[in-house]
Amino acid sequence: MKKAITITFAFVGIVFLASMIMNHSPAQPSLPSRNNGKVSKPISSNVMKIAERSCVKCHAEGGNGMAMMHLNISNWDKFSPEKQAGKAKDMCKMVSKGKMPPKGFREKNPDAIPTKDKAQIICDWATSIQVVKK
Ligand code: HEC
C-alpha cells in the first residue's frame, strides 16, 4: 500500500512539472528600435562615404566637442526620424553654403572638400528622409 502512494505522488509530480513546462510562454520577441512606431534609418552609404572623408573627423566620437554638440554621427541611429530629418537638412545647408567643413579644415585638406555633386548627394538624401506630417 505504501508503495502505491509513493507511485501516485511521483506520477502527480511528473504531470505537474510537465504542465508547467508546456504552459511556459516564450519571452516577447524583441522589437527593432522604434520611435513613435517609425524606424530610424542609418545614413545612406553614399552619404556616409562623403561624411567619412569630410565630416567624421570632427562630428563623430573622439572628434571636436563643439562639432559633436551640433551633430554626432556616432549617435545617428539613436536619433528619432524627425531629428535625423532635421540634422540631414542642416548638413545639406552647411555643405551647400560652403560652411562645412570649416575653413581651416578646407585649407589643410583641400581634397576632402565636398564637390557640388557630393553636396547634391547629401541634399537629395536629406530630402528623401524628411518626415511627412499627417
Ligand atoms: C574640422 C572640424 C569639422 C569638420 C571636418 C566638419 N565640421 Fe561641422 N562643425 C564643426 C564645428 C566646430 C561646429 C560648430 C560650429 C559653431 O558652433 O559655430 C560644426 C557645426 C556643424 C553643424 C551645425 C551647424 C549649426 O549652426 O547648426 C552641421 C550641420 C555640420 N557642422 C555639418 C558638417 C558636415 C556635413 C561636415 C562634412 C561635410 C562637417 N560638418 C565637417 C566642425 C567640423
JSON list of C-alpha atoms and ligand atoms in Angstrom, two decimals:
[
{"chain": "A", "resi": 1, "resn": "MET", "atom": "CA", "xyz": [0.00, 0.00, 0.00]},
{"chain": "A", "resi": 2, "resn": "LYS", "atom": "CA", "xyz": [2.78, 2.41, 0.92]},
{"chain": "A", "resi": 3, "resn": "LYS", "atom": "CA", "xyz": [4.43, 1.77, -2.42]},
{"chain": "A", "resi": 4, "resn": "ALA", "atom": "CA", "xyz": [1.20, 2.65, -4.30]},
{"chain": "A", "resi": 5, "resn": "ILE", "atom": "CA", "xyz": [1.00, 6.04, -2.54]},
{"chain": "A", "resi": 6, "resn": "THR", "atom": "CA", "xyz": [4.62, 6.80, -3.40]},
{"chain": "A", "resi": 7, "resn": "ILE", "atom": "CA", "xyz": [3.99, 5.97, -7.06]},
{"chain": "A", "resi": 8, "resn": "THR", "atom": "CA", "xyz": [0.84, 8.11, -7.10]},
{"chain": "A", "resi": 9, "resn": "PHE", "atom": "CA", "xyz": [2.74, 11.08, -5.68]},
{"chain": "A", "resi": 10, "resn": "ALA", "atom": "CA", "xyz": [5.56, 10.59, -8.15]},
{"chain": "A", "resi": 11, "resn": "PHE", "atom": "CA", "xyz": [3.07, 10.46, -11.01]},
{"chain": "A", "resi": 12, "resn": "VAL", "atom": "CA", "xyz": [1.26, 13.62, -9.89]},
{"chain": "A", "resi": 13, "resn": "GLY", "atom": "CA", "xyz": [4.61, 15.32, -9.54]},
{"chain": "A", "resi": 14, "resn": "ILE", "atom": "CA", "xyz": [5.62, 14.45, -13.09]},
{"chain": "A", "resi": 15, "resn": "VAL", "atom": "CA", "xyz": [2.29, 15.62, -14.54]},
{"chain": "A", "resi": 16, "resn": "PHE", "atom": "CA", "xyz": [2.59, 18.87, -12.58]},
{"chain": "A", "resi": 17, "resn": "LEU", "atom": "CA", "xyz": [6.12, 19.52, -13.84]},
{"chain": "A", "resi": 18, "resn": "ALA", "atom": "CA", "xyz": [5.18, 18.69, -17.42]},
{"chain": "A", "resi": 19, "resn": "SER", "atom": "CA", "xyz": [2.24, 21.11, -17.36]},
{"chain": "A", "resi": 20, "resn": "MET", "atom": "CA", "xyz": [4.50, 23.85, -16.01]},
{"chain": "A", "resi": 21, "resn": "ILE", "atom": "CA", "xyz": [6.93, 23.35, -18.86]},
{"chain": "A", "resi": 22, "resn": "MET", "atom": "CA", "xyz": [4.19, 23.30, -21.51]},
{"chain": "A", "resi": 23, "resn": "ASN", "atom": "CA", "xyz": [2.46, 26.40, -20.14]},
{"chain": "A", "resi": 24, "resn": "HIS", "atom": "CA", "xyz": [5.69, 28.31, -20.11]},
{"chain": "A", "resi": 25, "resn": "SER", "atom": "CA", "xyz": [5.13, 31.08, -22.64]},
{"chain": "A", "resi": 26, "resn": "PRO", "atom": "CA", "xyz": [8.16, 32.19, -24.66]},
{"chain": "A", "resi": 27, "resn": "ALA", "atom": "CA", "xyz": [9.51, 35.68, -23.93]},
{"chain": "A", "resi": 28, "resn": "GLN", "atom": "CA", "xyz": [8.14, 38.51, -26.08]},
{"chain": "A", "resi": 29, "resn": "PRO", "atom": "CA", "xyz": [10.26, 38.75, -29.23]},
{"chain": "A", "resi": 30, "resn": "SER", "atom": "CA", "xyz": [12.35, 41.91, -29.01]},
{"chain": "A", "resi": 31, "resn": "LEU", "atom": "CA", "xyz": [11.26, 44.65, -31.41]},
{"chain": "A", "resi": 32, "resn": "PRO", "atom": "CA", "xyz": [13.70, 46.66, -33.53]},
{"chain": "A", "resi": 33, "resn": "SER", "atom": "CA", "xyz": [14.41, 50.11, -32.12]},
{"chain": "A", "resi": 34, "resn": "ARG", "atom": "CA", "xyz": [11.45, 52.31, -32.87]},
{"chain": "A", "resi": 35, "resn": "ASN", "atom": "CA", "xyz": [10.41, 55.90, -32.27]},
{"chain": "A", "resi": 36, "resn": "ASN", "atom": "CA", "xyz": [6.68, 56.54, -32.35]},
{"chain": "A", "resi": 37, "resn": "GLY", "atom": "CA", "xyz": [6.28, 53.45, -34.47]},
{"chain": "A", "resi": 38, "resn": "LYS", "atom": "CA", "xyz": [8.71, 54.74, -37.09]},
{"chain": "A", "resi": 39, "resn": "VAL", "atom": "CA", "xyz": [12.06, 53.04, -37.57]},
{"chain": "A", "resi": 40, "resn": "SER", "atom": "CA", "xyz": [15.17, 55.22, -37.51]},
{"chain": "A", "resi": 41, "resn": "LYS", "atom": "CA", "xyz": [17.28, 54.84, -40.62]},
{"chain": "A", "resi": 42, "resn": "PRO", "atom": "CA", "xyz": [21.07, 54.69, -40.84]},
{"chain": "A", "resi": 43, "resn": "ILE", "atom": "CA", "xyz": [22.82, 57.28, -43.00]},
{"chain": "A", "resi": 44, "resn": "SER", "atom": "CA", "xyz": [22.71, 56.03, -46.60]},
{"chain": "A", "resi": 45, "resn": "SER", "atom": "CA", "xyz": [26.01, 54.54, -47.73]},
{"chain": "A", "resi": 46, "resn": "ASN", "atom": "CA", "xyz": [26.76, 57.10, -50.46]},
{"chain": "A", "resi": 47, "resn": "VAL", "atom": "CA", "xyz": [26.33, 59.94, -47.94]},
{"chain": "A", "resi": 48, "resn": "MET", "atom": "CA", "xyz": [28.34, 58.07, -45.33]},
{"chain": "A", "resi": 49, "resn": "LYS", "atom": "CA", "xyz": [31.23, 57.82, -47.78]},
{"chain": "A", "resi": 50, "resn": "ILE", "atom": "CA", "xyz": [31.30, 61.61, -48.09]},
{"chain": "A", "resi": 51, "resn": "ALA", "atom": "CA", "xyz": [30.88, 62.09, -44.35]},
{"chain": "A", "resi": 52, "resn": "GLU", "atom": "CA", "xyz": [33.68, 59.67, -43.54]},
{"chain": "A", "resi": 53, "resn": "ARG", "atom": "CA", "xyz": [36.05, 61.71, -45.66]},
{"chain": "A", "resi": 54, "resn": "SER", "atom": "CA", "xyz": [34.89, 65.21, -44.78]},
{"chain": "A", "resi": 55, "resn": "CYS", "atom": "CA", "xyz": [32.90, 65.23, -41.52]},
{"chain": "A", "resi": 56, "resn": "VAL", "atom": "CA", "xyz": [33.53, 62.41, -39.04]},
{"chain": "A", "resi": 57, "resn": "LYS", "atom": "CA", "xyz": [36.95, 63.72, -38.02]},
{"chain": "A", "resi": 58, "resn": "CYS", "atom": "CA", "xyz": [35.02, 66.32, -36.01]},
{"chain": "A", "resi": 59, "resn": "HIS", "atom": "CA", "xyz": [31.43, 65.07, -35.99]},
{"chain": "A", "resi": 60, "resn": "ALA", "atom": "CA", "xyz": [31.84, 61.59, -34.52]},
{"chain": "A", "resi": 61, "resn": "GLU", "atom": "CA", "xyz": [33.03, 60.02, -31.26]},
{"chain": "A", "resi": 62, "resn": "GLY", "atom": "CA", "xyz": [36.52, 61.27, -30.46]},
{"chain": "A", "resi": 63, "resn": "GLY", "atom": "CA", "xyz": [36.04, 64.34, -32.65]},
{"chain": "A", "resi": 64, "resn": "ASN", "atom": "CA", "xyz": [35.59, 68.01, -31.85]},
{"chain": "A", "resi": 65, "resn": "GLY", "atom": "CA", "xyz": [33.45, 68.74, -28.75]},
{"chain": "A", "resi": 66, "resn": "MET", "atom": "CA", "xyz": [31.74, 71.77, -30.27]},
{"chain": "A", "resi": 67, "resn": "ALA", "atom": "CA", "xyz": [31.08, 69.93, -33.51]},
{"chain": "A", "resi": 68, "resn": "MET", "atom": "CA", "xyz": [29.60, 66.92, -31.71]},
{"chain": "A", "resi": 69, "resn": "MET", "atom": "CA", "xyz": [27.25, 69.13, -29.72]},
{"chain": "A", "resi": 70, "resn": "HIS", "atom": "CA", "xyz": [25.65, 70.08, -33.02]},
{"chain": "A", "resi": 71, "resn": "LEU", "atom": "CA", "xyz": [25.97, 66.77, -34.79]},
{"chain": "A", "resi": 72, "resn": "ASN", "atom": "CA", "xyz": [27.37, 63.47, -33.50]},
{"chain": "A", "resi": 73, "resn": "ILE", "atom": "CA", "xyz": [27.25, 60.98, -36.36]},
{"chain": "A", "resi": 74, "resn": "SER", "atom": "CA", "xyz": [28.15, 58.13, -33.97]},
{"chain": "A", "resi": 75, "resn": "ASN", "atom": "CA", "xyz": [24.74, 58.56, -32.31]},
{"chain": "A", "resi": 76, "resn": "TRP", "atom": "CA", "xyz": [22.80, 58.83, -35.57]},
{"chain": "A", "resi": 77, "resn": "ASP", "atom": "CA", "xyz": [20.87, 55.59, -35.13]},
{"chain": "A", "resi": 78, "resn": "LYS", "atom": "CA", "xyz": [19.61, 56.79, -31.73]},
{"chain": "A", "resi": 79, "resn": "PHE", "atom": "CA", "xyz": [18.02, 59.93, -33.20]},
{"chain": "A", "resi": 80, "resn": "SER", "atom": "CA", "xyz": [14.29, 59.97, -33.86]},
{"chain": "A", "resi": 81, "resn": "PRO", "atom": "CA", "xyz": [13.32, 60.12, -37.56]},
{"chain": "A", "resi": 82, "resn": "GLU", "atom": "CA", "xyz": [12.32, 63.78, -37.01]},
{"chain": "A", "resi": 83, "resn": "LYS", "atom": "CA", "xyz": [15.71, 64.62, -35.56]},
{"chain": "A", "resi": 84, "resn": "GLN", "atom": "CA", "xyz": [17.50, 62.75, -38.36]},
{"chain": "A", "resi": 85, "resn": "ALA", "atom": "CA", "xyz": [15.50, 64.67, -40.93]},
{"chain": "A", "resi": 86, "resn": "GLY", "atom": "CA", "xyz": [16.36, 67.99, -39.29]},
{"chain": "A", "resi": 87, "resn": "LYS", "atom": "CA", "xyz": [20.07, 67.18, -38.97]},
{"chain": "A", "resi": 88, "resn": "ALA", "atom": "CA", "xyz": [20.22, 65.97, -42.57]},
{"chain": "A", "resi": 89, "resn": "LYS", "atom": "CA", "xyz": [18.70, 69.27, -43.72]},
{"chain": "A", "resi": 90, "resn": "ASP", "atom": "CA", "xyz": [21.33, 71.17, -41.70]},
{"chain": "A", "resi": 91, "resn": "MET", "atom": "CA", "xyz": [24.10, 69.05, -43.22]},
{"chain": "A", "resi": 92, "resn": "CYS", "atom": "CA", "xyz": [22.83, 69.85, -46.72]},
{"chain": "A", "resi": 93, "resn": "LYS", "atom": "CA", "xyz": [22.62, 73.55, -45.88]},
{"chain": "A", "resi": 94, "resn": "MET", "atom": "CA", "xyz": [26.08, 73.80, -44.33]},
{"chain": "A", "resi": 95, "resn": "VAL", "atom": "CA", "xyz": [27.78, 71.90, -47.13]},
{"chain": "A", "resi": 96, "resn": "SER", "atom": "CA", "xyz": [25.94, 73.73, -49.94]},
{"chain": "A", "resi": 97, "resn": "LYS", "atom": "CA", "xyz": [26.84, 77.10, -48.45]},
{"chain": "A", "resi": 98, "resn": "GLY", "atom": "CA", "xyz": [30.45, 76.03, -48.09]},
{"chain": "A", "resi": 99, "resn": "LYS", "atom": "CA", "xyz": [30.32, 76.49, -44.30]},
{"chain": "A", "resi": 100, "resn": "MET", "atom": "CA", "xyz": [31.16, 72.86, -43.57]},
{"chain": "A", "resi": 101, "resn": "PRO", "atom": "CA", "xyz": [33.76, 71.51, -43.39]},
{"chain": "A", "resi": 102, "resn": "PRO", "atom": "CA", "xyz": [35.20, 74.69, -41.76]},
{"chain": "A", "resi": 103, "resn": "LYS", "atom": "CA", "xyz": [37.72, 76.94, -43.47]},
{"chain": "A", "resi": 104, "resn": "GLY", "atom": "CA", "xyz": [40.78, 75.67, -41.57]},
{"chain": "A", "resi": 105, "resn": "PHE", "atom": "CA", "xyz": [39.94, 72.08, -42.46]},
{"chain": "A", "resi": 106, "resn": "ARG", "atom": "CA", "xyz": [39.42, 73.01, -46.12]},
{"chain": "A", "resi": 107, "resn": "GLU", "atom": "CA", "xyz": [42.80, 74.70, -46.28]},
{"chain": "A", "resi": 108, "resn": "LYS", "atom": "CA", "xyz": [44.57, 71.70, -44.78]},
{"chain": "A", "resi": 109, "resn": "ASN", "atom": "CA", "xyz": [42.52, 69.06, -46.63]},
{"chain": "A", "resi": 110, "resn": "PRO", "atom": "CA", "xyz": [41.53, 70.56, -49.97]},
{"chain": "A", "resi": 111, "resn": "ASP", "atom": "CA", "xyz": [40.83, 67.11, -51.40]},
{"chain": "A", "resi": 112, "resn": "ALA", "atom": "CA", "xyz": [38.25, 66.45, -48.67]},
{"chain": "A", "resi": 113, "resn": "ILE", "atom": "CA", "xyz": [36.09, 69.43, -49.62]},
{"chain": "A", "resi": 114, "resn": "PRO", "atom": "CA", "xyz": [32.78, 68.01, -50.88]},
{"chain": "A", "resi": 115, "resn": "THR", "atom": "CA", "xyz": [32.28, 68.85, -54.54]},
{"chain": "A", "resi": 116, "resn": "LYS", "atom": "CA", "xyz": [29.00, 70.28, -55.85]},
{"chain": "A", "resi": 117, "resn": "ASP", "atom": "CA", "xyz": [27.95, 66.76, -56.84]},
{"chain": "A", "resi": 118, "resn": "LYS", "atom": "CA", "xyz": [28.65, 65.47, -53.35]},
{"chain": "A", "resi": 119, "resn": "ALA", "atom": "CA", "xyz": [26.72, 68.34, -51.77]},
{"chain": "A", "resi": 120, "resn": "GLN", "atom": "CA", "xyz": [23.85, 67.40, -54.07]},
{"chain": "A", "resi": 121, "resn": "ILE", "atom": "CA", "xyz": [24.01, 63.78, -52.89]},
{"chain": "A", "resi": 122, "resn": "ILE", "atom": "CA", "xyz": [23.70, 64.96, -49.28]},
{"chain": "A", "resi": 123, "resn": "CYS", "atom": "CA", "xyz": [20.79, 67.27, -50.15]},
{"chain": "A", "resi": 124, "resn": "ASP", "atom": "CA", "xyz": [18.93, 64.63, -52.18]},
{"chain": "A", "resi": 125, "resn": "TRP", "atom": "CA", "xyz": [19.29, 62.22, -49.26]},
{"chain": "A", "resi": 126, "resn": "ALA", "atom": "CA", "xyz": [18.12, 64.90, -46.81]},
{"chain": "A", "resi": 127, "resn": "THR", "atom": "CA", "xyz": [15.03, 65.48, -48.93]},
{"chain": "A", "resi": 128, "resn": "SER", "atom": "CA", "xyz": [14.36, 61.75, -49.18]},
{"chain": "A", "resi": 129, "resn": "ILE", "atom": "CA", "xyz": [14.25, 61.23, -45.40]},
{"chain": "A", "resi": 130, "resn": "GLN", "atom": "CA", "xyz": [12.03, 64.18, -44.50]},
{"chain": "A", "resi": 131, "resn": "VAL", "atom": "CA", "xyz": [9.23, 63.04, -42.22]},
{"chain": "A", "resi": 132, "resn": "VAL", "atom": "CA", "xyz": [5.81, 63.61, -43.74]},
{"chain": "A", "resi": 133, "resn": "LYS", "atom": "CA", "xyz": [3.46, 65.06, -41.14]},
{"chain": "A", "resi": 134, "resn": "LYS", "atom": "CA", "xyz": [-0.04, 63.68, -41.30]},
{"chain": "B", "resi": 1, "resn": "HEC", "atom": "C1", "xyz": [37.39, 70.47, -38.59]},
{"chain": "B", "resi": 1, "resn": "HEC", "atom": "C2", "xyz": [36.20, 70.02, -37.90]},
{"chain": "B", "resi": 1, "resn": "HEC", "atom": "C3", "xyz": [34.91, 69.90, -38.66]},
{"chain": "B", "resi": 1, "resn": "HEC", "atom": "C4", "xyz": [34.65, 69.23, -39.83]},
{"chain": "B", "resi": 1, "resn": "HEC", "atom": "C5", "xyz": [35.64, 68.43, -40.67]},
{"chain": "B", "resi": 1, "resn": "HEC", "atom": "C6", "xyz": [33.24, 69.37, -40.10]},
{"chain": "B", "resi": 1, "resn": "HEC", "atom": "N1", "xyz": [32.66, 70.13, -39.13]},
{"chain": "B", "resi": 1, "resn": "HEC", "atom": "FE1", "xyz": [30.68, 70.60, -38.97]},
{"chain": "B", "resi": 1, "resn": "HEC", "atom": "N2", "xyz": [31.06, 71.69, -37.28]},
{"chain": "B", "resi": 1, "resn": "HEC", "atom": "C7", "xyz": [32.30, 71.84, -36.70]},
{"chain": "B", "resi": 1, "resn": "HEC", "atom": "C8", "xyz": [32.17, 72.72, -35.56]},
{"chain": "B", "resi": 1, "resn": "HEC", "atom": "C9", "xyz": [33.31, 73.15, -34.63]},
{"chain": "B", "resi": 1, "resn": "HEC", "atom": "C10", "xyz": [30.81, 73.10, -35.48]},
{"chain": "B", "resi": 1, "resn": "HEC", "atom": "C11", "xyz": [30.16, 74.05, -34.50]},
{"chain": "B", "resi": 1, "resn": "HEC", "atom": "C12", "xyz": [30.25, 75.39, -35.17]},
{"chain": "B", "resi": 1, "resn": "HEC", "atom": "C13", "xyz": [29.70, 76.51, -34.38]},
{"chain": "B", "resi": 1, "resn": "HEC", "atom": "O1", "xyz": [29.06, 76.32, -33.35]},
{"chain": "B", "resi": 1, "resn": "HEC", "atom": "O2", "xyz": [29.91, 77.63, -34.86]},
{"chain": "B", "resi": 1, "resn": "HEC", "atom": "C14", "xyz": [30.14, 72.42, -36.57]},
{"chain": "B", "resi": 1, "resn": "HEC", "atom": "C15", "xyz": [28.78, 72.52, -36.84]},
{"chain": "B", "resi": 1, "resn": "HEC", "atom": "C16", "xyz": [28.12, 71.79, -37.81]},
{"chain": "B", "resi": 1, "resn": "HEC", "atom": "C17", "xyz": [26.69, 71.80, -38.00]},
{"chain": "B", "resi": 1, "resn": "HEC", "atom": "C18", "xyz": [25.69, 72.57, -37.18]},
{"chain": "B", "resi": 1, "resn": "HEC", "atom": "C19", "xyz": [25.60, 73.95, -37.73]},
{"chain": "B", "resi": 1, "resn": "HEC", "atom": "C20", "xyz": [24.63, 74.82, -36.97]},
{"chain": "B", "resi": 1, "resn": "HEC", "atom": "O3", "xyz": [24.93, 76.01, -36.86]},
{"chain": "B", "resi": 1, "resn": "HEC", "atom": "O4", "xyz": [23.60, 74.32, -36.54]},
{"chain": "B", "resi": 1, "resn": "HEC", "atom": "C21", "xyz": [26.42, 70.98, -39.04]},
{"chain": "B", "resi": 1, "resn": "HEC", "atom": "C22", "xyz": [25.04, 70.63, -39.61]},
{"chain": "B", "resi": 1, "resn": "HEC", "atom": "C23", "xyz": [27.69, 70.48, -39.53]},
{"chain": "B", "resi": 1, "resn": "HEC", "atom": "N3", "xyz": [28.70, 71.01, -38.76]},
{"chain": "B", "resi": 1, "resn": "HEC", "atom": "C24", "xyz": [27.83, 69.61, -40.60]},
{"chain": "B", "resi": 1, "resn": "HEC", "atom": "C25", "xyz": [29.06, 69.17, -41.09]},
{"chain": "B", "resi": 1, "resn": "HEC", "atom": "C26", "xyz": [29.18, 68.34, -42.25]},
{"chain": "B", "resi": 1, "resn": "HEC", "atom": "C27", "xyz": [28.02, 67.81, -43.07]},
{"chain": "B", "resi": 1, "resn": "HEC", "atom": "C28", "xyz": [30.51, 68.12, -42.43]},
{"chain": "B", "resi": 1, "resn": "HEC", "atom": "C29", "xyz": [31.17, 67.32, -43.54]},
{"chain": "B", "resi": 1, "resn": "HEC", "atom": "C30", "xyz": [30.87, 67.69, -44.88]},
{"chain": "B", "resi": 1, "resn": "HEC", "atom": "C31", "xyz": [31.21, 68.82, -41.37]},
{"chain": "B", "resi": 1, "resn": "HEC", "atom": "N4", "xyz": [30.29, 69.46, -40.58]},
{"chain": "B", "resi": 1, "resn": "HEC", "atom": "C32", "xyz": [32.60, 68.83, -41.19]},
{"chain": "B", "resi": 1, "resn": "HEC", "atom": "C33", "xyz": [33.47, 71.24, -37.09]},
{"chain": "B", "resi": 1, "resn": "HEC", "atom": "C34", "xyz": [33.64, 70.48, -38.23]}
]
